[in-house]
Amino acid sequence: MPGTHKQVGATGTQTVTISFAGFNRAWAAWIGDRLERRGVTVVQQRWDPPVEVPLEESLRDLALSRGRVLVILSDWYFQLGPRSHDEWNRALREVVAPDPDRFVAVSVTTSALPGATSVFGAADLTNIGADEAERRLLARLGLPAGPLPQPADARPGPRYPADVPEVWGGVPRRNIRFTGREALLNHAYRALQEAGSGAGVVTLHGMSGVGKTQLAAEYVYRFGSEYDVVWWVPADRRALYRQKLAELAPELGLSTGAEYGERLRAVRDSLRRGDPHSHWLLVLDGADEPEQIWDLVPTGPGHVLITSRNPEWGEHNSNLVEVPVYSREESVAFIRRRAPRLTPAEADQLADALEDLPLLLDQTAGWLNDSDMSVEEYIELLDGGIDQDVVKVSADFPVAFQTAWSILLNKLKDTVPESVDLLRLCTFFAPGSIPVRLLKEMPSGELPEQLSGLMNDPLLWNRAIGQLRQYSVVRLESHESIIDEPSSGESLYLHRMVHQIVGKDMLERDRQEFIGVVRRALAAADPGRPTDTRLWPAYAEITPHLKWADVLQSTDPAVHGLVLNCLRYMYLSGEYRAGIKLGARAMKAWRELLGENHPRVWDVSYNYANLLRAVGDYAGTEAIERAAVDHLRTERGEGDLEHLRAAGGLAADLRGLGRYDEALEISGWILTSYRELLGEQDSRTLNAQNNLGTSMRLLGRYEEALELNRRTLEARRQLLRPRHGWTLYSEINYATDLRLLGRYGEAESLQAQSARVHRIVMGADNPQTLRAEHNLALCHYRSGDRTRARALFSRVLERCERVLGEGDPLTMMFAASQSFFAREHADIDQAREISEKVVNGYVDMLGESHPYVAGTRANHALILRNVGERDHAHLLLEEALAEMTRAVGENHPWTLGCAINASALRNLVGDPESAAALTETIVTRATEVLGRTHPLTLSARIAHAADLRGVRDRQRADKIETEALDDLVSSLGAQHVHTVSARSRNRPYWDFEPQMI
């Protein structure tokens, strides 16, 4: 726990007692550190009142704490006991309400809390970045929020809890029902913290089912903010352990060759030296045989946490922490969370019958909660032993050459005939690296007889591999060890020429048999969740082999599912061109093989359309999706899920085509239909809600879009996980809405954090990561940080051009931003060159009447103005204003923005009266649509004051300007670049930003 710290940048001394649930320790540590740096004395007090003590009494005891009491409000704070909301409401009204200045609070949850918690007036720390969270914390405590001087001995301090370590991998999802174990967690923490350098190893040992893995996972989530690297490794098998440890190499940014042993050595050396990270935590889960892996346990400045049934780890320089069964209090509390319908007495009875073993408590309570059976009846049922049908597991893997080959193959047939079968089988994988382990992982019943023996007999397998290696037919690419051990033969390298000639020398009967085996092996290796970024390496390994296994000619549903999942992976990972090729081939092949209206044809058309839409072929995708919608609606009805999915694609096409009202109408009834069919929390409902928010934003209805995207973000964080790709996508949407509403600080704080997680989770060059970083650049720009904006705009555009090409919609969106930034703060010639490419690109892609063409022409007119081509600029802007009005209406923010720019050009060409009339109209419309203090409205008001001054109506001009300046100071701050510019009477302008569809 943090202690007191030398007072910095504050006068006077305050004491704050932080009351928190153990589950929220990371928040307590971060808040304590932020306060101590400002000279506040902090006392940490974990909240876990005895269930037998009235809640009012426990709160009165808390009120006796030193200084003000800062409560960290979360679901867990109120569930301890557990206590009902009614109990909490009574206690809060009796103890806290009469003395509100004694208690303050921050909220770190979006879940419903007891109504009386309103008495705390809690500061909301959810959905924001660290800087904004600290500002809100200090404001709630009445502390100054100015920057602190950095002392010479400045230490890094705990990481912001909503942030993640720079490297994070393999960690299980957090168990929201985790109960108790506070002493064990603190024991393990102290043991690791107090260990000398190179000796920070702790083993959590105990019998099966006692919760060692869950305890280790909870340790990671509670104390993970203190580490830069957290890496979870399954350690039940040496080979798997070595593989997973070696996979850490690229995550650490280590430059290594392709050899497995080299990567493993590099990782161990990096951890030993603490370079690039000295604060690392490695979790070895299920290491039940120390003699198998003890020599591979890293040493260095970091920590190792092991889970094992074997206490012999004590002989290998590890501190032992025994994990017993639950205490009875922990058992009862856990059961009542797992099965709320049980009384404390019934929970105690069940815990006694199951001897407080956590795994059985979890499984049994889960069954009981869904059953009408009484505890007594259930215990009678258990008298014969635990029955798997009863126990429910909680839901928390050239000629001379031909001649030479004929001789060689005959030699192989005479010595190890199975090696020839293996070689021929490999030709139905792509040449190069052949993942033969996928074959070895298949059930023996799915293999031909001659291959079954080969795969299931290690001696025969090694002999066949050895023979092929002896004649240099293949190269072994198994994970080489730094010590001698048998090879697992996980992958073979087969030269393309060898691959080609062996594939030709095969009987048709064998060809059909072998290709069937490879298709089944690939289908069996399908991870099944292409939306999970953690599984993308598996899909990246599978996709090159689809063509060689001729999967599109298979009638196996599992193979169809594999193809669809690979198409989805290609879309999400940004491999659009390869995905479009596969999608086109699949559409043609499946129509011929399965029929025009087979369900799989509609599935592939949906994925194919997504890929085409990603490269801007909106007219093409509209035709595909409309055909699907019409057919499915006629055949199955409007409520059919596949019809709704196709309709969602059609709405996206319409957004791409600039037909926003149509898209909104479709998006609205899709969301309503999903809610009625699947409920509010289904991922498809949330996707529809996300899409409706996008339609709202494109129509300029920013407040409505913000609310929809806020709800979607919160739901995805709960339903999926904070690092899921869709959750991260919602963060971009939410931050974008905040920025478009002028809430620049909040938007920048959230997007900065999200962009960093995007780079970690999805990769630096993933299109979604590029979108996140582009929005961050816009946040920097709108906040006045031109230096960071300049670097990020340039970097993002360069990477997008390299990854997706100059004509990609995303590249053009980024180029539009680069152009308007360069116009004002860099190179006007560069701005003009980029802008011309963007306008021409949008005309080619979308047509003359699209709002993006009007918007980017409006941007280009400002460049022409800056280079002195005023008449050309004026004409172009008036045309853009008229086109934008036709496209989206006179009250759309884009139209209002074009009008602000047009008024400036009217002044320049000598028509001040028309300019003043225009800005007066703009102010009225913008106030109605966006509100009086929206940045666009404020720009219109400042522009109108300038126009009134141009027609010599100085009195009105001064009044309007003064009021607008006051509102700028109130909303953006006195030193914001917009405020400073307005105060200097620099006429405002508006930049058109193409949006995501």
mmCIF file of C-alpha atoms in Angstrom, residues 738-927:
data_model
loop_
_atom_site.group_PDB
_atom_site.id
_atom_site.type_symbol
_atom_site.label_atom_id
_atom_site.label_comp_id
_atom_site.label_asym_id
_atom_site.label_seq_id
_atom_site.Cartn_x
_atom_site.Cartn_y
_atom_site.Cartn_z
ATOM 1 C CA LEU A 738 -17.178 13.854 -27.960
ATOM 2 C CA ARG A 739 -14.810 15.707 -30.299
ATOM 3 C CA LEU A 740 -17.558 16.700 -32.737
ATOM 4 C CA LEU A 741 -19.466 18.137 -29.784
ATOM 5 C CA GLY A 742 -16.468 20.243 -28.751
ATOM 6 C CA ARG A 743 -15.622 18.155 -25.678
ATOM 7 C CA TYR A 744 -12.005 18.069 -26.795
ATOM 8 C CA GLY A 745 -10.332 17.225 -23.484
ATOM 9 C CA GLU A 746 -12.510 14.204 -22.806
ATOM 10 C CA ALA A 747 -12.181 13.016 -26.391
ATOM 11 C CA GLU A 748 -8.402 13.354 -26.378
ATOM 12 C CA SER A 749 -8.016 11.602 -23.045
ATOM 13 C CA LEU A 750 -10.116 8.605 -24.083
ATOM 14 C CA GLN A 751 -8.718 8.347 -27.602
ATOM 15 C CA ALA A 752 -5.085 8.525 -26.469
ATOM 16 C CA GLN A 753 -5.605 5.550 -24.189
ATOM 17 C CA SER A 754 -7.617 3.648 -26.787
ATOM 18 C CA ALA A 755 -5.080 4.237 -29.566
ATOM 19 C CA ARG A 756 -2.348 2.716 -27.419
ATOM 20 C CA VAL A 757 -4.458 -0.356 -26.712
ATOM 21 C CA HIS A 758 -5.301 -0.612 -30.416
ATOM 22 C CA ARG A 759 -1.609 -0.790 -31.247
ATOM 23 C CA ILE A 760 -1.105 -3.533 -28.684
ATOM 24 C CA VAL A 761 -4.181 -5.608 -29.484
ATOM 25 C CA MET A 762 -4.728 -5.138 -33.219
ATOM 26 C CA GLY A 763 -1.282 -4.155 -34.461
ATOM 27 C CA ALA A 764 0.111 -0.825 -35.583
ATOM 28 C CA ASP A 765 -0.953 -1.210 -39.233
ATOM 29 C CA ASN A 766 -4.467 -2.548 -38.739
ATOM 30 C CA PRO A 767 -7.037 -0.242 -40.394
ATOM 31 C CA GLN A 768 -8.924 0.155 -37.135
ATOM 32 C CA THR A 769 -5.731 1.142 -35.323
ATOM 33 C CA LEU A 770 -5.069 3.701 -38.049
ATOM 34 C CA ARG A 771 -8.578 5.088 -37.531
ATOM 35 C CA ALA A 772 -7.948 5.360 -33.801
ATOM 36 C CA GLU A 773 -4.684 7.223 -34.326
ATOM 37 C CA HIS A 774 -6.243 9.506 -36.948
ATOM 38 C CA ASN A 775 -8.998 10.479 -34.536
ATOM 39 C CA LEU A 776 -6.341 11.092 -31.888
ATOM 40 C CA ALA A 777 -4.528 13.413 -34.325
ATOM 41 C CA LEU A 778 -7.791 15.320 -34.819
ATOM 42 C CA CYS A 779 -8.259 15.494 -31.036
ATOM 43 C CA HIS A 780 -4.745 16.929 -30.653
ATOM 44 C CA TYR A 781 -5.449 19.447 -33.431
ATOM 45 C CA ARG A 782 -8.795 20.608 -32.063
ATOM 46 C CA SER A 783 -7.249 20.887 -28.591
ATOM 47 C CA GLY A 784 -4.504 23.149 -29.960
ATOM 48 C CA ASP A 785 -1.604 20.674 -29.759
ATOM 49 C CA ARG A 786 -0.344 21.252 -33.291
ATOM 50 C CA THR A 787 3.059 19.626 -32.748
ATOM 51 C CA ARG A 788 1.657 16.216 -31.870
ATOM 52 C CA ALA A 789 -1.104 16.587 -34.446
ATOM 53 C CA ARG A 790 1.406 17.330 -37.214
ATOM 54 C CA ALA A 791 3.508 14.223 -36.480
ATOM 55 C CA LEU A 792 0.517 11.923 -36.130
ATOM 56 C CA PHE A 793 -1.319 13.151 -39.230
ATOM 57 C CA SER A 794 1.801 12.502 -41.326
ATOM 58 C CA ARG A 795 2.575 9.124 -39.781
ATOM 59 C CA VAL A 796 -0.940 7.785 -40.119
ATOM 60 C CA LEU A 797 -1.295 8.880 -43.736
ATOM 61 C CA GLU A 798 2.066 7.354 -44.697
ATOM 62 C CA ARG A 799 1.213 4.020 -43.091
ATOM 63 C CA CYS A 800 -2.255 3.917 -44.608
ATOM 64 C CA GLU A 801 -0.924 4.629 -48.107
ATOM 65 C CA ARG A 802 1.591 1.811 -47.630
ATOM 66 C CA VAL A 803 -0.863 -0.709 -46.233
ATOM 67 C CA LEU A 804 -4.053 0.049 -48.181
ATOM 68 C CA GLY A 805 -3.007 2.193 -51.155
ATOM 69 C CA GLU A 806 -3.687 5.788 -52.172
ATOM 70 C CA GLY A 807 -7.202 5.098 -53.495
ATOM 71 C CA ASP A 808 -8.560 3.472 -50.331
ATOM 72 C CA PRO A 809 -11.410 5.344 -48.590
ATOM 73 C CA LEU A 810 -9.446 5.401 -45.334
ATOM 74 C CA THR A 811 -6.383 6.853 -47.059
ATOM 75 C CA MET A 812 -8.482 9.607 -48.636
ATOM 76 C CA MET A 813 -10.079 10.416 -45.285
ATOM 77 C CA PHE A 814 -6.622 10.763 -43.712
ATOM 78 C CA ALA A 815 -5.351 12.780 -46.710
ATOM 79 C CA ALA A 816 -8.214 15.255 -46.313
ATOM 80 C CA SER A 817 -7.070 15.924 -42.740
ATOM 81 C CA GLN A 818 -3.415 16.188 -43.755
ATOM 82 C CA SER A 819 -4.408 18.719 -46.412
ATOM 83 C CA PHE A 820 -6.375 21.087 -44.189
ATOM 84 C CA PHE A 821 -3.673 20.895 -41.493
ATOM 85 C CA ALA A 822 -0.926 21.659 -44.063
ATOM 86 C CA ARG A 823 -3.015 24.592 -45.359
ATOM 87 C CA GLU A 824 -2.874 26.382 -42.046
ATOM 88 C CA HIS A 825 0.335 25.178 -40.412
ATOM 89 C CA ALA A 826 2.705 23.621 -42.931
ATOM 90 C CA ASP A 827 3.166 23.700 -46.697
ATOM 91 C CA ILE A 828 0.428 25.305 -48.795
ATOM 92 C CA ASP A 829 1.776 23.647 -51.973
ATOM 93 C CA GLN A 830 1.616 20.256 -50.299
ATOM 94 C CA ALA A 831 -1.883 21.049 -49.092
ATOM 95 C CA ARG A 832 -3.028 21.923 -52.612
ATOM 96 C CA GLU A 833 -1.477 18.798 -54.166
ATOM 97 C CA ILE A 834 -3.065 16.491 -51.604
ATOM 98 C CA SER A 835 -6.418 18.273 -51.764
ATOM 99 C CA GLU A 836 -6.646 17.935 -55.542
ATOM 100 C CA LYS A 837 -5.998 14.194 -55.261
ATOM 101 C CA VAL A 838 -8.656 13.850 -52.574
ATOM 102 C CA VAL A 839 -11.342 15.718 -54.512
ATOM 103 C CA ASN A 840 -10.630 13.792 -57.721
ATOM 104 C CA GLY A 841 -10.528 10.533 -55.806
ATOM 105 C CA TYR A 842 -13.930 11.143 -54.229
ATOM 106 C CA VAL A 843 -15.416 12.167 -57.592
ATOM 107 C CA ASP A 844 -14.166 8.918 -59.158
ATOM 108 C CA MET A 845 -15.354 6.798 -56.241
ATOM 109 C CA LEU A 846 -18.609 8.490 -55.263
ATOM 110 C CA GLY A 847 -19.767 10.788 -58.069
ATOM 111 C CA GLU A 848 -20.242 14.540 -58.326
ATOM 112 C CA SER A 849 -23.296 14.811 -56.060
ATOM 113 C CA HIS A 850 -21.858 13.095 -52.963
ATOM 114 C CA PRO A 851 -21.489 15.262 -49.835
ATOM 115 C CA TYR A 852 -17.841 14.223 -49.458
ATOM 116 C CA VAL A 853 -17.130 15.823 -52.863
ATOM 117 C CA ALA A 854 -18.871 19.033 -51.793
ATOM 118 C CA GLY A 855 -17.073 19.031 -48.445
ATOM 119 C CA THR A 856 -13.582 18.463 -49.803
ATOM 120 C CA ARG A 857 -14.197 21.084 -52.518
ATOM 121 C CA ALA A 858 -15.088 23.498 -49.730
ATOM 122 C CA ASN A 859 -11.759 22.645 -48.098
ATOM 123 C CA HIS A 860 -9.966 23.163 -51.423
ATOM 124 C CA ALA A 861 -11.550 26.582 -51.823
ATOM 125 C CA LEU A 862 -9.825 27.699 -48.602
ATOM 126 C CA ILE A 863 -6.484 26.684 -50.121
ATOM 127 C CA LEU A 864 -7.266 28.737 -53.238
ATOM 128 C CA ARG A 865 -8.144 31.668 -50.974
ATOM 129 C CA ASN A 866 -4.808 31.384 -49.187
ATOM 130 C CA VAL A 867 -2.835 31.434 -52.462
ATOM 131 C CA GLY A 868 -4.728 34.502 -53.676
ATOM 132 C CA GLU A 869 -7.177 32.912 -56.120
ATOM 133 C CA ARG A 870 -10.139 34.625 -54.479
ATOM 134 C CA ASP A 871 -12.615 34.596 -57.347
ATOM 135 C CA HIS A 872 -11.985 30.930 -58.075
ATOM 136 C CA ALA A 873 -12.266 30.160 -54.388
ATOM 137 C CA HIS A 874 -15.518 32.122 -54.093
ATOM 138 C CA LEU A 875 -17.107 30.352 -57.044
ATOM 139 C CA LEU A 876 -16.010 26.936 -55.829
ATOM 140 C CA LEU A 877 -17.320 27.567 -52.322
ATOM 141 C CA GLU A 878 -20.709 28.769 -53.497
ATOM 142 C CA GLU A 879 -21.002 25.650 -55.663
ATOM 143 C CA ALA A 880 -19.942 23.460 -52.746
ATOM 144 C CA LEU A 881 -22.492 25.151 -50.456
ATOM 145 C CA ALA A 882 -25.284 24.575 -52.969
ATOM 146 C CA GLU A 883 -24.245 20.937 -53.498
ATOM 147 C CA MET A 884 -23.978 20.279 -49.786
ATOM 148 C CA THR A 885 -27.394 21.821 -49.188
ATOM 149 C CA ARG A 886 -28.906 19.557 -51.843
ATOM 150 C CA ALA A 887 -27.123 16.520 -50.442
ATOM 151 C CA VAL A 888 -27.817 16.822 -46.710
ATOM 152 C CA GLY A 889 -30.131 19.798 -46.167
ATOM 153 C CA GLU A 890 -29.704 23.394 -45.064
ATOM 154 C CA ASN A 891 -29.522 22.608 -41.330
ATOM 155 C CA HIS A 892 -26.841 19.912 -41.429
ATOM 156 C CA PRO A 893 -23.612 20.959 -39.645
ATOM 157 C CA TRP A 894 -21.681 20.307 -42.866
ATOM 158 C CA THR A 895 -23.893 22.803 -44.709
ATOM 159 C CA LEU A 896 -23.544 25.328 -41.911
ATOM 160 C CA GLY A 897 -19.764 24.905 -41.987
ATOM 161 C CA CYS A 898 -19.627 25.433 -45.731
ATOM 162 C CA ALA A 899 -21.738 28.553 -45.241
ATOM 163 C CA ILE A 900 -19.296 30.000 -42.671
ATOM 164 C CA ASN A 901 -16.505 29.647 -45.242
ATOM 165 C CA ALA A 902 -18.706 31.032 -48.033
ATOM 166 C CA SER A 903 -19.496 34.144 -45.996
ATOM 167 C CA ALA A 904 -15.781 34.857 -45.635
ATOM 168 C CA LEU A 905 -15.297 34.638 -49.407
ATOM 169 C CA ARG A 906 -18.286 36.933 -50.000
ATOM 170 C CA ASN A 907 -16.534 39.546 -47.900
ATOM 171 C CA LEU A 908 -13.297 39.085 -49.805
ATOM 172 C CA VAL A 909 -15.001 39.600 -53.190
ATOM 173 C CA GLY A 910 -16.781 42.751 -51.958
ATOM 174 C CA ASP A 911 -20.236 41.557 -50.885
ATOM 175 C CA PRO A 912 -20.333 42.240 -47.120
ATOM 176 C CA GLU A 913 -24.127 42.633 -46.948
ATOM 177 C CA SER A 914 -24.687 39.139 -48.325
ATOM 178 C CA ALA A 915 -22.022 37.787 -45.976
ATOM 179 C CA ALA A 916 -23.705 39.327 -42.922
ATOM 180 C CA ALA A 917 -27.107 38.014 -43.949
ATOM 181 C CA LEU A 918 -25.666 34.553 -44.431
ATOM 182 C CA THR A 919 -23.909 34.385 -41.083
ATOM 183 C CA GLU A 920 -27.019 35.680 -39.304
ATOM 184 C CA THR A 921 -28.940 32.772 -40.797
ATOM 185 C CA ILE A 922 -26.162 30.363 -39.869
ATOM 186 C CA VAL A 923 -26.155 31.479 -36.250
ATOM 187 C CA THR A 924 -29.894 30.915 -35.963
ATOM 188 C CA ARG A 925 -29.741 27.456 -37.539
ATOM 189 C CA ALA A 926 -26.608 26.338 -35.713
ATOM 190 C CA THR A 927 -28.043 27.436 -32.362
#
